[in-house]
PDB file of C-alpha atoms in Angstrom:
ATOM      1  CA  UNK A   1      -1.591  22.975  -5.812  1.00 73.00           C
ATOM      2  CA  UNK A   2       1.478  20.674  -6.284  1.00 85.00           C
ATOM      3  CA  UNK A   3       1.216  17.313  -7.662  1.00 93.00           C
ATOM      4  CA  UNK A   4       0.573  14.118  -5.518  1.00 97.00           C
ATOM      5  CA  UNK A   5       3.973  12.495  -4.625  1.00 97.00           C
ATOM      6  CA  UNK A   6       4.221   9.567  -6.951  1.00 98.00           C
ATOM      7  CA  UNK A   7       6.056   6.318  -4.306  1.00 98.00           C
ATOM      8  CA  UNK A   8       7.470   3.406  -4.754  1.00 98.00           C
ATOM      9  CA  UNK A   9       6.884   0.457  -2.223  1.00 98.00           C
ATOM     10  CA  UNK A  10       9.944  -2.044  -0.886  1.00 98.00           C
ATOM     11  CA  UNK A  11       7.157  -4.566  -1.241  1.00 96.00           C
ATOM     12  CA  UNK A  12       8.551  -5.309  -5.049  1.00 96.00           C
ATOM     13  CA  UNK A  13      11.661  -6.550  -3.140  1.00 96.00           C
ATOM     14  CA  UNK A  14      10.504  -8.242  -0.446  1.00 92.00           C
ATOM     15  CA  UNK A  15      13.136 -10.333  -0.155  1.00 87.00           C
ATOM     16  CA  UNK A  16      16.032  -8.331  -0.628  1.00 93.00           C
ATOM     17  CA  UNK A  17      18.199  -5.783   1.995  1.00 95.00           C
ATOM     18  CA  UNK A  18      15.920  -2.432   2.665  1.00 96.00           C
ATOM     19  CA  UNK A  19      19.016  -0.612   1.683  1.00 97.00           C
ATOM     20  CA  UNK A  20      19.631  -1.971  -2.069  1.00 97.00           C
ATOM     21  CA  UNK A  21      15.545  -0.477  -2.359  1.00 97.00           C
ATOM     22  CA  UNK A  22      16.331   2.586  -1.580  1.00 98.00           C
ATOM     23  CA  UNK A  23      19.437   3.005  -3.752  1.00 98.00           C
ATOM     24  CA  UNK A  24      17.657   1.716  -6.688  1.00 98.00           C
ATOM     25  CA  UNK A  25      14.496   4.084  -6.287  1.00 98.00           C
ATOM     26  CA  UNK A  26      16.453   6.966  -6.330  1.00 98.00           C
ATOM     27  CA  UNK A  27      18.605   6.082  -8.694  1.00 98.00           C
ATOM     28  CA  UNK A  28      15.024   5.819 -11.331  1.00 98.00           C
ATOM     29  CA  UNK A  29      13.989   9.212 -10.344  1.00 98.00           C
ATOM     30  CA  UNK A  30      11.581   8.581  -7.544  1.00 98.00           C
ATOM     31  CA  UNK A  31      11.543  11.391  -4.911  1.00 97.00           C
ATOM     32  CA  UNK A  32       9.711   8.928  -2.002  1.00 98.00           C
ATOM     33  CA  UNK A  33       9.297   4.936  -1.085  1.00 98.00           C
ATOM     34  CA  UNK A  34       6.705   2.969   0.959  1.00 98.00           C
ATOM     35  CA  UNK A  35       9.075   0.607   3.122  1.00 98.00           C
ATOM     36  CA  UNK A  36       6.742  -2.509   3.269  1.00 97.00           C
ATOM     37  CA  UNK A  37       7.693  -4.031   7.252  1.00 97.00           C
ATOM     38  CA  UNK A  38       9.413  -7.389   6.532  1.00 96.00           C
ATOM     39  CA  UNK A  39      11.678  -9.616   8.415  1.00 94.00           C
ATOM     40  CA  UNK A  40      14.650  -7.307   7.455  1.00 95.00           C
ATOM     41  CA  UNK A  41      15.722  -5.325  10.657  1.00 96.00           C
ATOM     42  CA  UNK A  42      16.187  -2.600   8.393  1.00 96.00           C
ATOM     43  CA  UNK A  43      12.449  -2.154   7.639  1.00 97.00           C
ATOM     44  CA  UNK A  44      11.531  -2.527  11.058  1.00 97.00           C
ATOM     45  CA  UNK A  45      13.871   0.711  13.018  1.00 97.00           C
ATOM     46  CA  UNK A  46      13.084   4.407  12.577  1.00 97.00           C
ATOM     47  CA  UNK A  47      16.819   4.864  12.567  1.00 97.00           C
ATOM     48  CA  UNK A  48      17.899   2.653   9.769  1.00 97.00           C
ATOM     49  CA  UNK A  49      14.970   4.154   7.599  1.00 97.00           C
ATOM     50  CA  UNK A  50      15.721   7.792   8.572  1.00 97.00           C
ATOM     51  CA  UNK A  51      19.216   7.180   7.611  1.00 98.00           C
ATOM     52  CA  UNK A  52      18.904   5.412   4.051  1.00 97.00           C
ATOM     53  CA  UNK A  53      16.172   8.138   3.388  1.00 97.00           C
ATOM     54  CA  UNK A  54      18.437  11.171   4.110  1.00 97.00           C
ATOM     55  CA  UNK A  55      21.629   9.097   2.296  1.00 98.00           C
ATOM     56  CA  UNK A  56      19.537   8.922  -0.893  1.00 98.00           C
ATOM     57  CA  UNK A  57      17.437  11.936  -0.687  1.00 98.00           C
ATOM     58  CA  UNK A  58      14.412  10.264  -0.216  1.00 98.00           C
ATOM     59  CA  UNK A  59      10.785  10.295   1.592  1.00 98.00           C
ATOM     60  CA  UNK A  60       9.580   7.903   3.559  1.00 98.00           C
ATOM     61  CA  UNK A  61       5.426   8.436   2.611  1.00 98.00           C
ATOM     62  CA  UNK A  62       4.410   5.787   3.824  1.00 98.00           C
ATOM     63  CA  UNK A  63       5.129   2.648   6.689  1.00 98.00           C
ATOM     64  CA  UNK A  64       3.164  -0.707   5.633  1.00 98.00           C
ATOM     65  CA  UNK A  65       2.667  -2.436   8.879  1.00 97.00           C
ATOM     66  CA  UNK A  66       3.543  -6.432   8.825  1.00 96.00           C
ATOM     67  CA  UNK A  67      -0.015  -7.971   7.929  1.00 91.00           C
ATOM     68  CA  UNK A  68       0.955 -10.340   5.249  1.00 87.00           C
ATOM     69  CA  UNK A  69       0.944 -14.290   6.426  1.00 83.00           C
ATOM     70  CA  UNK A  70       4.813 -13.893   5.356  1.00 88.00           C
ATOM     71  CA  UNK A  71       5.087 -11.479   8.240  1.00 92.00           C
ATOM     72  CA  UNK A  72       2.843 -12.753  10.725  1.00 88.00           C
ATOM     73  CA  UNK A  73       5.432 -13.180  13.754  1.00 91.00           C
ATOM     74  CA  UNK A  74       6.746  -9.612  12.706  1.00 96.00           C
ATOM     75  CA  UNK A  75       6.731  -7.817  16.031  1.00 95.00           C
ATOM     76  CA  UNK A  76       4.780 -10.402  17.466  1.00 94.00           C
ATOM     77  CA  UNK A  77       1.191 -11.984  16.538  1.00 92.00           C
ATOM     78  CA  UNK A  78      -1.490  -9.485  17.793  1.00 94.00           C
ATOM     79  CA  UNK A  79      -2.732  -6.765  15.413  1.00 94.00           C
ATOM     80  CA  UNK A  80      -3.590  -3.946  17.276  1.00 95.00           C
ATOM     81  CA  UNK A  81      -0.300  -4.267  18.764  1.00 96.00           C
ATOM     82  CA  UNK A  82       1.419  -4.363  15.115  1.00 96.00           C
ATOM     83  CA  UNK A  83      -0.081  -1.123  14.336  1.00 96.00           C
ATOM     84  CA  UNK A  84       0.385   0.827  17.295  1.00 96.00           C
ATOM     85  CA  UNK A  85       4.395  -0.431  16.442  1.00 97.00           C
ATOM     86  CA  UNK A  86       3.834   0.961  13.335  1.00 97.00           C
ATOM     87  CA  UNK A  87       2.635   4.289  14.780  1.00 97.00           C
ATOM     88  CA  UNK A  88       5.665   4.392  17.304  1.00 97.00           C
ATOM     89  CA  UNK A  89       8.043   4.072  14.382  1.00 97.00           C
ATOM     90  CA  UNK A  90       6.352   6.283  11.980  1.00 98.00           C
ATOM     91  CA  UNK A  91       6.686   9.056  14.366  1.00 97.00           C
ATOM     92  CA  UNK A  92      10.191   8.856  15.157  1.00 97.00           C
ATOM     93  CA  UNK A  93      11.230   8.390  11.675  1.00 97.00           C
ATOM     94  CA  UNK A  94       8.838  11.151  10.467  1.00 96.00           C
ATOM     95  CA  UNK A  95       6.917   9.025   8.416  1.00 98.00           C
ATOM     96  CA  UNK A  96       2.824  10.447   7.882  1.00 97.00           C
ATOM     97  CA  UNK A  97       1.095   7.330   7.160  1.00 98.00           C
ATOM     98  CA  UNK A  98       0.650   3.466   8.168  1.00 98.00           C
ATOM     99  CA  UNK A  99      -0.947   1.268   5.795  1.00 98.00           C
ATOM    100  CA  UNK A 100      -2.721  -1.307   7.271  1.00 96.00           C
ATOM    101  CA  UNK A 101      -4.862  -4.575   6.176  1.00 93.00           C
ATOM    102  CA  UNK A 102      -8.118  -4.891   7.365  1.00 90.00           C
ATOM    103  CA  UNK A 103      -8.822  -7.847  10.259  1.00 89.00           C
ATOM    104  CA  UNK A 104      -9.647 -11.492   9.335  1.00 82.00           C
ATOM    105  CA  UNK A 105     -13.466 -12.416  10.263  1.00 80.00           C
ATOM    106  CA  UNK A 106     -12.345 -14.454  13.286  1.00 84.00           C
ATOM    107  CA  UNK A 107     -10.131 -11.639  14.917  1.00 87.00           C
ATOM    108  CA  UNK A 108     -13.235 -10.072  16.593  1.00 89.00           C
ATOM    109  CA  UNK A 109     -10.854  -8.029  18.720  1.00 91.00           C
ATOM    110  CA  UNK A 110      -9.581  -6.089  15.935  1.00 91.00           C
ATOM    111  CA  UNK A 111     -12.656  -6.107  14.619  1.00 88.00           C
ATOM    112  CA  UNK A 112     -14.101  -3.628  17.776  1.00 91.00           C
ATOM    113  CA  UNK A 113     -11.014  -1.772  17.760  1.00 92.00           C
ATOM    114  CA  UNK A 114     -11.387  -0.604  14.313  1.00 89.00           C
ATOM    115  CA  UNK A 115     -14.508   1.034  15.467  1.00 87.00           C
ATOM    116  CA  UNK A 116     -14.137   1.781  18.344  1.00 89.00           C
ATOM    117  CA  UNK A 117     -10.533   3.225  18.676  1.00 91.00           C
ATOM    118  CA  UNK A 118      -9.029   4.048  15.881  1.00 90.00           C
ATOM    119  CA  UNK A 119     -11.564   7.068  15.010  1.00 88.00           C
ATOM    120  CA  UNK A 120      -9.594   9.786  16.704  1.00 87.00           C
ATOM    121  CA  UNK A 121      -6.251   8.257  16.513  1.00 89.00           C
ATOM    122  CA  UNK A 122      -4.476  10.107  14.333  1.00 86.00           C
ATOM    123  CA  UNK A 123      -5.564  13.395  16.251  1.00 86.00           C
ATOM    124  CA  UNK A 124      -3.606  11.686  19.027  1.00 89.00           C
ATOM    125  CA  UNK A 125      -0.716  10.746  17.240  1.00 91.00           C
ATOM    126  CA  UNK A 126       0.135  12.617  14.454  1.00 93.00           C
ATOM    127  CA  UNK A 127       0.057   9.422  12.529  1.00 97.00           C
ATOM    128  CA  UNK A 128      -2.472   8.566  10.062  1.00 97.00           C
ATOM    129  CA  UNK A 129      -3.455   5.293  10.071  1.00 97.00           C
ATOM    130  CA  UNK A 130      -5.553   3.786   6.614  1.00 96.00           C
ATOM    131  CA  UNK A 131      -7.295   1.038   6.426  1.00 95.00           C
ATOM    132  CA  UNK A 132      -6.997  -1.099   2.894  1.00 94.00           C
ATOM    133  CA  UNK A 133      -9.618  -2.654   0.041  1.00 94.00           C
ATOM    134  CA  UNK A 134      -9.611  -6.442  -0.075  1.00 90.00           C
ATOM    135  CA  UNK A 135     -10.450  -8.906  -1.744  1.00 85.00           C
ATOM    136  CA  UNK A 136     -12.410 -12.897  -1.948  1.00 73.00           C
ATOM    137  CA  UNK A 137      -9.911 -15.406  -1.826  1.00 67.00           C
ATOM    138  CA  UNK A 138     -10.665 -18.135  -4.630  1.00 61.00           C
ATOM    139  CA  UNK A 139     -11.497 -21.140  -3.289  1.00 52.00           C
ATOM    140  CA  UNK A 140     -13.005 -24.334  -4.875  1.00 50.00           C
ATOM    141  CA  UNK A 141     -13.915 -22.029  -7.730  1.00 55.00           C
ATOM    142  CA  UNK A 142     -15.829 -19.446  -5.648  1.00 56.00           C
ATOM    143  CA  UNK A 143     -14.749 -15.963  -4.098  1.00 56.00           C
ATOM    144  CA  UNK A 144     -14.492 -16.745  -0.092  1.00 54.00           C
ATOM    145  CA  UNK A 145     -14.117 -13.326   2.222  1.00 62.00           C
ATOM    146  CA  UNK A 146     -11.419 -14.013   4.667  1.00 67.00           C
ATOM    147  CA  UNK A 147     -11.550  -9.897   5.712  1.00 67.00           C
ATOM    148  CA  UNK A 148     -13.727  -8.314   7.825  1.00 67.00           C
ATOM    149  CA  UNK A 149     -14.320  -4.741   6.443  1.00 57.00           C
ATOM    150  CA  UNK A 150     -13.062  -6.106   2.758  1.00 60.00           C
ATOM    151  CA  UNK A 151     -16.257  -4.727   1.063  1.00 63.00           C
ATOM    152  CA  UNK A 152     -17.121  -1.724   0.574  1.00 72.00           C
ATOM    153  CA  UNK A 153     -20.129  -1.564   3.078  1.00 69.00           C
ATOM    154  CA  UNK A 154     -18.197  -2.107   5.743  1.00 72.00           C
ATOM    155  CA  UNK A 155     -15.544   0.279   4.835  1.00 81.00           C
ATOM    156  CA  UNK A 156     -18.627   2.809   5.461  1.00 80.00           C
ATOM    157  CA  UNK A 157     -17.365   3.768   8.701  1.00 81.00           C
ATOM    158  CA  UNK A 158     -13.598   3.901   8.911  1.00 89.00           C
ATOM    159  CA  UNK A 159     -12.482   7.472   8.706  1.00 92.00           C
ATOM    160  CA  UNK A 160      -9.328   6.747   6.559  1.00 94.00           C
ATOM    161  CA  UNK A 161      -9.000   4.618   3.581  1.00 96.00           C
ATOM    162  CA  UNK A 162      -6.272   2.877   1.164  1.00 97.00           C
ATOM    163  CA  UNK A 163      -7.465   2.350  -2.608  1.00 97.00           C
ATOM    164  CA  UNK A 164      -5.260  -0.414  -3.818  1.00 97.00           C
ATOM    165  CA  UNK A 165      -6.355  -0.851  -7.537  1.00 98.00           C
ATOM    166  CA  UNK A 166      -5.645  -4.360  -8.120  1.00 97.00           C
ATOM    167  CA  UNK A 167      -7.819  -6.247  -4.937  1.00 95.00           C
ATOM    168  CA  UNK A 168     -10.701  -3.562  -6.328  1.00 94.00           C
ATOM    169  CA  UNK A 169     -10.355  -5.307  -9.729  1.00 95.00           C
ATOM    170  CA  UNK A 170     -10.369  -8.732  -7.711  1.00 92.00           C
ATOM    171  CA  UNK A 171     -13.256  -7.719  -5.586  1.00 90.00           C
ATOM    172  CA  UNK A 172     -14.995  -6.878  -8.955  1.00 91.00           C
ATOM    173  CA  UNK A 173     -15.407  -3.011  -8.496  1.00 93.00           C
ATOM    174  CA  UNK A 174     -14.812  -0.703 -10.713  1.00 95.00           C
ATOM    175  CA  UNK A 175     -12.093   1.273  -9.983  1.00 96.00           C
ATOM    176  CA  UNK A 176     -13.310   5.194 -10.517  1.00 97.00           C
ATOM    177  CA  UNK A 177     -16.661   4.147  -8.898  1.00 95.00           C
ATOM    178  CA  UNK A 178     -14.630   3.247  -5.784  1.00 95.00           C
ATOM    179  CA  UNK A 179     -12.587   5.882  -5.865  1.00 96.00           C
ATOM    180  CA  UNK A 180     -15.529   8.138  -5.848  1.00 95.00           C
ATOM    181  CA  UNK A 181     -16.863   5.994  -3.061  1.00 94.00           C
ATOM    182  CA  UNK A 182     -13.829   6.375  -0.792  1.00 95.00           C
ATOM    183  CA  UNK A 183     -14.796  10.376  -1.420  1.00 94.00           C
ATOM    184  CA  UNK A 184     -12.645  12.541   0.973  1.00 94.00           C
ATOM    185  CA  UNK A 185     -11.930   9.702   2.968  1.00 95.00           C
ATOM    186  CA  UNK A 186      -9.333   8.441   0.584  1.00 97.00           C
ATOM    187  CA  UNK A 187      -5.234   9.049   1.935  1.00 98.00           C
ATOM    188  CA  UNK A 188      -3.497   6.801  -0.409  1.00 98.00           C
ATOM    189  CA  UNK A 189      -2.823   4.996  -3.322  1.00 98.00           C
ATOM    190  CA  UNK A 190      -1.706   1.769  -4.221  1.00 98.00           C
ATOM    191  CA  UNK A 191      -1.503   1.580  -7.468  1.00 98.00           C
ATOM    192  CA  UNK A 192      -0.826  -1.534 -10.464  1.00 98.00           C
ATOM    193  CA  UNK A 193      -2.730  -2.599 -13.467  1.00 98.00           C
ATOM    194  CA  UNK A 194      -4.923  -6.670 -12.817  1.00 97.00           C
ATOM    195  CA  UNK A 195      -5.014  -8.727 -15.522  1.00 96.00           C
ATOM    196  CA  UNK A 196      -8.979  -9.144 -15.000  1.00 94.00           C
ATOM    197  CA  UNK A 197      -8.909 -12.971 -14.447  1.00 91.00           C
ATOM    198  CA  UNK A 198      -9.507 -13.146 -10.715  1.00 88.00           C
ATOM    199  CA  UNK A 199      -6.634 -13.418  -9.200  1.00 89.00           C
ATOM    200  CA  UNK A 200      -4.771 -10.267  -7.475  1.00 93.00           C
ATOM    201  CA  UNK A 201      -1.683  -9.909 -10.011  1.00 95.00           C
ATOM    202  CA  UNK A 202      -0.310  -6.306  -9.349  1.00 97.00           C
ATOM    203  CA  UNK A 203       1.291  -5.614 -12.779  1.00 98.00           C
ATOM    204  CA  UNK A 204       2.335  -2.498 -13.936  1.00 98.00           C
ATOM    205  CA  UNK A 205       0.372   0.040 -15.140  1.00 98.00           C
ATOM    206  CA  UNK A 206      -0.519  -0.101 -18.697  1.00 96.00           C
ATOM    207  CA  UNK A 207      -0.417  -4.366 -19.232  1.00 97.00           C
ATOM    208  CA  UNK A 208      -3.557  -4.756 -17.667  1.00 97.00           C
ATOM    209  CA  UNK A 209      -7.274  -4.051 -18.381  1.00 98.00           C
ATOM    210  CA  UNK A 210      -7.684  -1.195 -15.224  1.00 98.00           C
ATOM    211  CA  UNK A 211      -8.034   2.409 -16.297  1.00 98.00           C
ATOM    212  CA  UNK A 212      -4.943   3.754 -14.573  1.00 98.00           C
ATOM    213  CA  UNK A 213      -4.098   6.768 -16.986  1.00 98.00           C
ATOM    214  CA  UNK A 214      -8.040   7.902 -16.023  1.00 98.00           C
ATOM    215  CA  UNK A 215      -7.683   7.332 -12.653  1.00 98.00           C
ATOM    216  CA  UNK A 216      -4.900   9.367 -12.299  1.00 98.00           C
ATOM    217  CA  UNK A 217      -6.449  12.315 -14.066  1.00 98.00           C
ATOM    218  CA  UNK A 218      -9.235  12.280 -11.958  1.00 97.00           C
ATOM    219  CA  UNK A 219      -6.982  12.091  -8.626  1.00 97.00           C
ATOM    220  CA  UNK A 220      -5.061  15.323 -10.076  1.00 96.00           C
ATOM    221  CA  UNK A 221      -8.301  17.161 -10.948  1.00 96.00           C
ATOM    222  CA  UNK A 222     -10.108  16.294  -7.992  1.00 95.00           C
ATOM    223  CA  UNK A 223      -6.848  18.114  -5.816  1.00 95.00           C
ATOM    224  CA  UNK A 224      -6.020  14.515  -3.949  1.00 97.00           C
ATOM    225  CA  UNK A 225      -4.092  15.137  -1.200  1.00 93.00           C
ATOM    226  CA  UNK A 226      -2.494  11.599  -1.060  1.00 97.00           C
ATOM    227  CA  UNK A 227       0.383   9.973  -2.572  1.00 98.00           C
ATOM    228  CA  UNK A 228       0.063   7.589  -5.356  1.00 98.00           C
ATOM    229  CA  UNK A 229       2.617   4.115  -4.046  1.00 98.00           C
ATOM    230  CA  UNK A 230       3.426   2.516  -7.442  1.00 98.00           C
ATOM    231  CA  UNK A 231       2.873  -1.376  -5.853  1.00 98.00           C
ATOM    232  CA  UNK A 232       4.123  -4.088  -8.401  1.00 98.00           C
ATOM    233  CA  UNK A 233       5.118  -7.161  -8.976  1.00 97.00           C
ATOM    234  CA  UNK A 234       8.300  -7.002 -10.629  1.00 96.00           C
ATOM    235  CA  UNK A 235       9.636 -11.015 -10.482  1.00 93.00           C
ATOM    236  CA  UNK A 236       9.923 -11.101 -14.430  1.00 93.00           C
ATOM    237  CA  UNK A 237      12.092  -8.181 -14.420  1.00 95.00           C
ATOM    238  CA  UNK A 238      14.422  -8.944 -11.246  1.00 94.00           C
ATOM    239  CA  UNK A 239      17.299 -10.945 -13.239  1.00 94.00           C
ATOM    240  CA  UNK A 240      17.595  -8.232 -16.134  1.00 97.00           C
ATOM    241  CA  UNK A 241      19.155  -4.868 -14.009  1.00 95.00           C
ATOM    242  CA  UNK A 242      18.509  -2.635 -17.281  1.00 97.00           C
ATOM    243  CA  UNK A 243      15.250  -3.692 -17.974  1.00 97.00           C
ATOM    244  CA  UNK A 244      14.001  -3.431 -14.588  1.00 97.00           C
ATOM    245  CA  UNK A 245      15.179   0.016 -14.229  1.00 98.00           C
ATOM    246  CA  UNK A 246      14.065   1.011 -17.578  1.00 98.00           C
ATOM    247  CA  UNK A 247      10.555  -0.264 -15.991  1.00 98.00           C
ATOM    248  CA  UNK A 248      10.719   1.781 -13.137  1.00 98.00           C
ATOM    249  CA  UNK A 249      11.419   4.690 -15.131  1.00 98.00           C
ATOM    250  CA  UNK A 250       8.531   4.292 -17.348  1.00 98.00           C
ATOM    251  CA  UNK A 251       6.067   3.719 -14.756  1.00 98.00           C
ATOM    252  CA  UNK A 252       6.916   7.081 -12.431  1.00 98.00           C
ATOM    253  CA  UNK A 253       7.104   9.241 -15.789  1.00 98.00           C
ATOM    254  CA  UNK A 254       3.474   7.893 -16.644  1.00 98.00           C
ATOM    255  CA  UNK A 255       1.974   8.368 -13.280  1.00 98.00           C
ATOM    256  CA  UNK A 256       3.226  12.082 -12.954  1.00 98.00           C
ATOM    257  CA  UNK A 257       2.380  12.741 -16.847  1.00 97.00           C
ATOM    258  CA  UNK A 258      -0.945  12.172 -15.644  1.00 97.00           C
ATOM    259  CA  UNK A 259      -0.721  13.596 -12.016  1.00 97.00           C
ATOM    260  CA  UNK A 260       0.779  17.087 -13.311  1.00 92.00           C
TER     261      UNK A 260
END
């Protein structure tokens, strides 16, 4: 059985062209990238994806649909309506997976549609659509759910499911438990280190207190069928080209040491 695909998401470059991404990733050795939807029109056609993909050898594993407050007008303000966008574009640029964030408590509307319409959708589409962990938000020193279906209870009944290490570390879980929790219902990876103080830092793997290396072992043995996205904040990095690319090197050679 081969390996799981180890990715690398746009969302470490949020702010820069869709195109400069992809050059970089391929030029550290990565075989696939997670295009994060942003505000650049690049991450938003089929076409434009398709194209850098094919220019630079690349997969496109996986299409993170706009649910970040910093995209919240991206292809307009309803959710359901984001994601079946999402869907549209992942098929034409043959693209397997959206990623998607689960609904805030007060959008009761995506809230029903979760249960009642996205069971079965993927059989429709050809599209898999996975729903991601959360996290409390800190506020006035205590952990305030904004998400609906952020804990694990709720996640109970969604048929496909995102593990994102760091909000599990947030969320106080621990990390293998959940992963055994999410069982085969599990499709994807988002993967960074937390510093364990609270607050969702997404570093990279190895300069935090989560037990990535076992993780990954236990994705390999178990036969996962997902890809692993490596999901990091890279900021410290961004104004030194060698060292960030020396980074990026590390962290895919460590995920697929442990993946092979």
């Amino acid at each position: 059985m081969p390996s799981p695909p180890v990715l690398f998401s746009s969302a470490a470059f949020f702010a820069r062209p869709l195109a400069d991404t992809f050059a970089l990733v391929a030029q550290t050795g990565y075989g696939g990238v997670e295009v994060m939807v942003t505000k650049d029109p690049a991450s938003q056609h089929p076409r434009s994806m398709r194209e850098l993909a094919d220019r630079h050898g690349l997969a496109i594993g996986a299409i993170h649909a706009p649910c970040l407050l910093l995209t919240r007008r991206v292809w307009g303000t309803d959710p359901v309506g984001k994601i079946y966008r999402a869907i549209e574009v992942a098929e034409e640029a043959e693209v397997p997976l959206v990623v998607v964030h689960p609904p805030f408590r007060w959008q009761r509307g995506f809230r029903r549609w979760l249960d009642e319409r996205l069971p079965g959708l993927s059989d429709r589409t050809g599209v898999t659509v996975a729903v991601e962990n959360m996290f409390p938000v800190r506020m006035a020193g205590r952990g305030v759910p904004l998400h609906a279906n952020a804990d694990l209870d709720e996640l109970e009944g969604l048929p496909n499911l995102v593990l994102d290490t760091s909000h599990a570390a947030v969320a106080g879980r621990d990390l293998l438990e959940t992963r055994k929790r999410f069982g085969e219902r599990l499709r994807h990876v988002h993967l960074s280190d937390n510093a364990g103080r609270g607050w969702d830092s997404h570093l990279p793997p190895g300069e935090g207190v989560l037990p990535i290396d076992e993780l990954l072992v236990d994705l390999a043995r178990d036969g996962y069928a997902g890809a692993v996205t490596l999901e990091v904040d890279l900021r410290r990095s961004l104004t030194d080209p060698e060292r960030l690319r020396e980074l990026m090197v590390q962290m895919r050679e460590r995920c697929e040491h442990r993946l092979d």
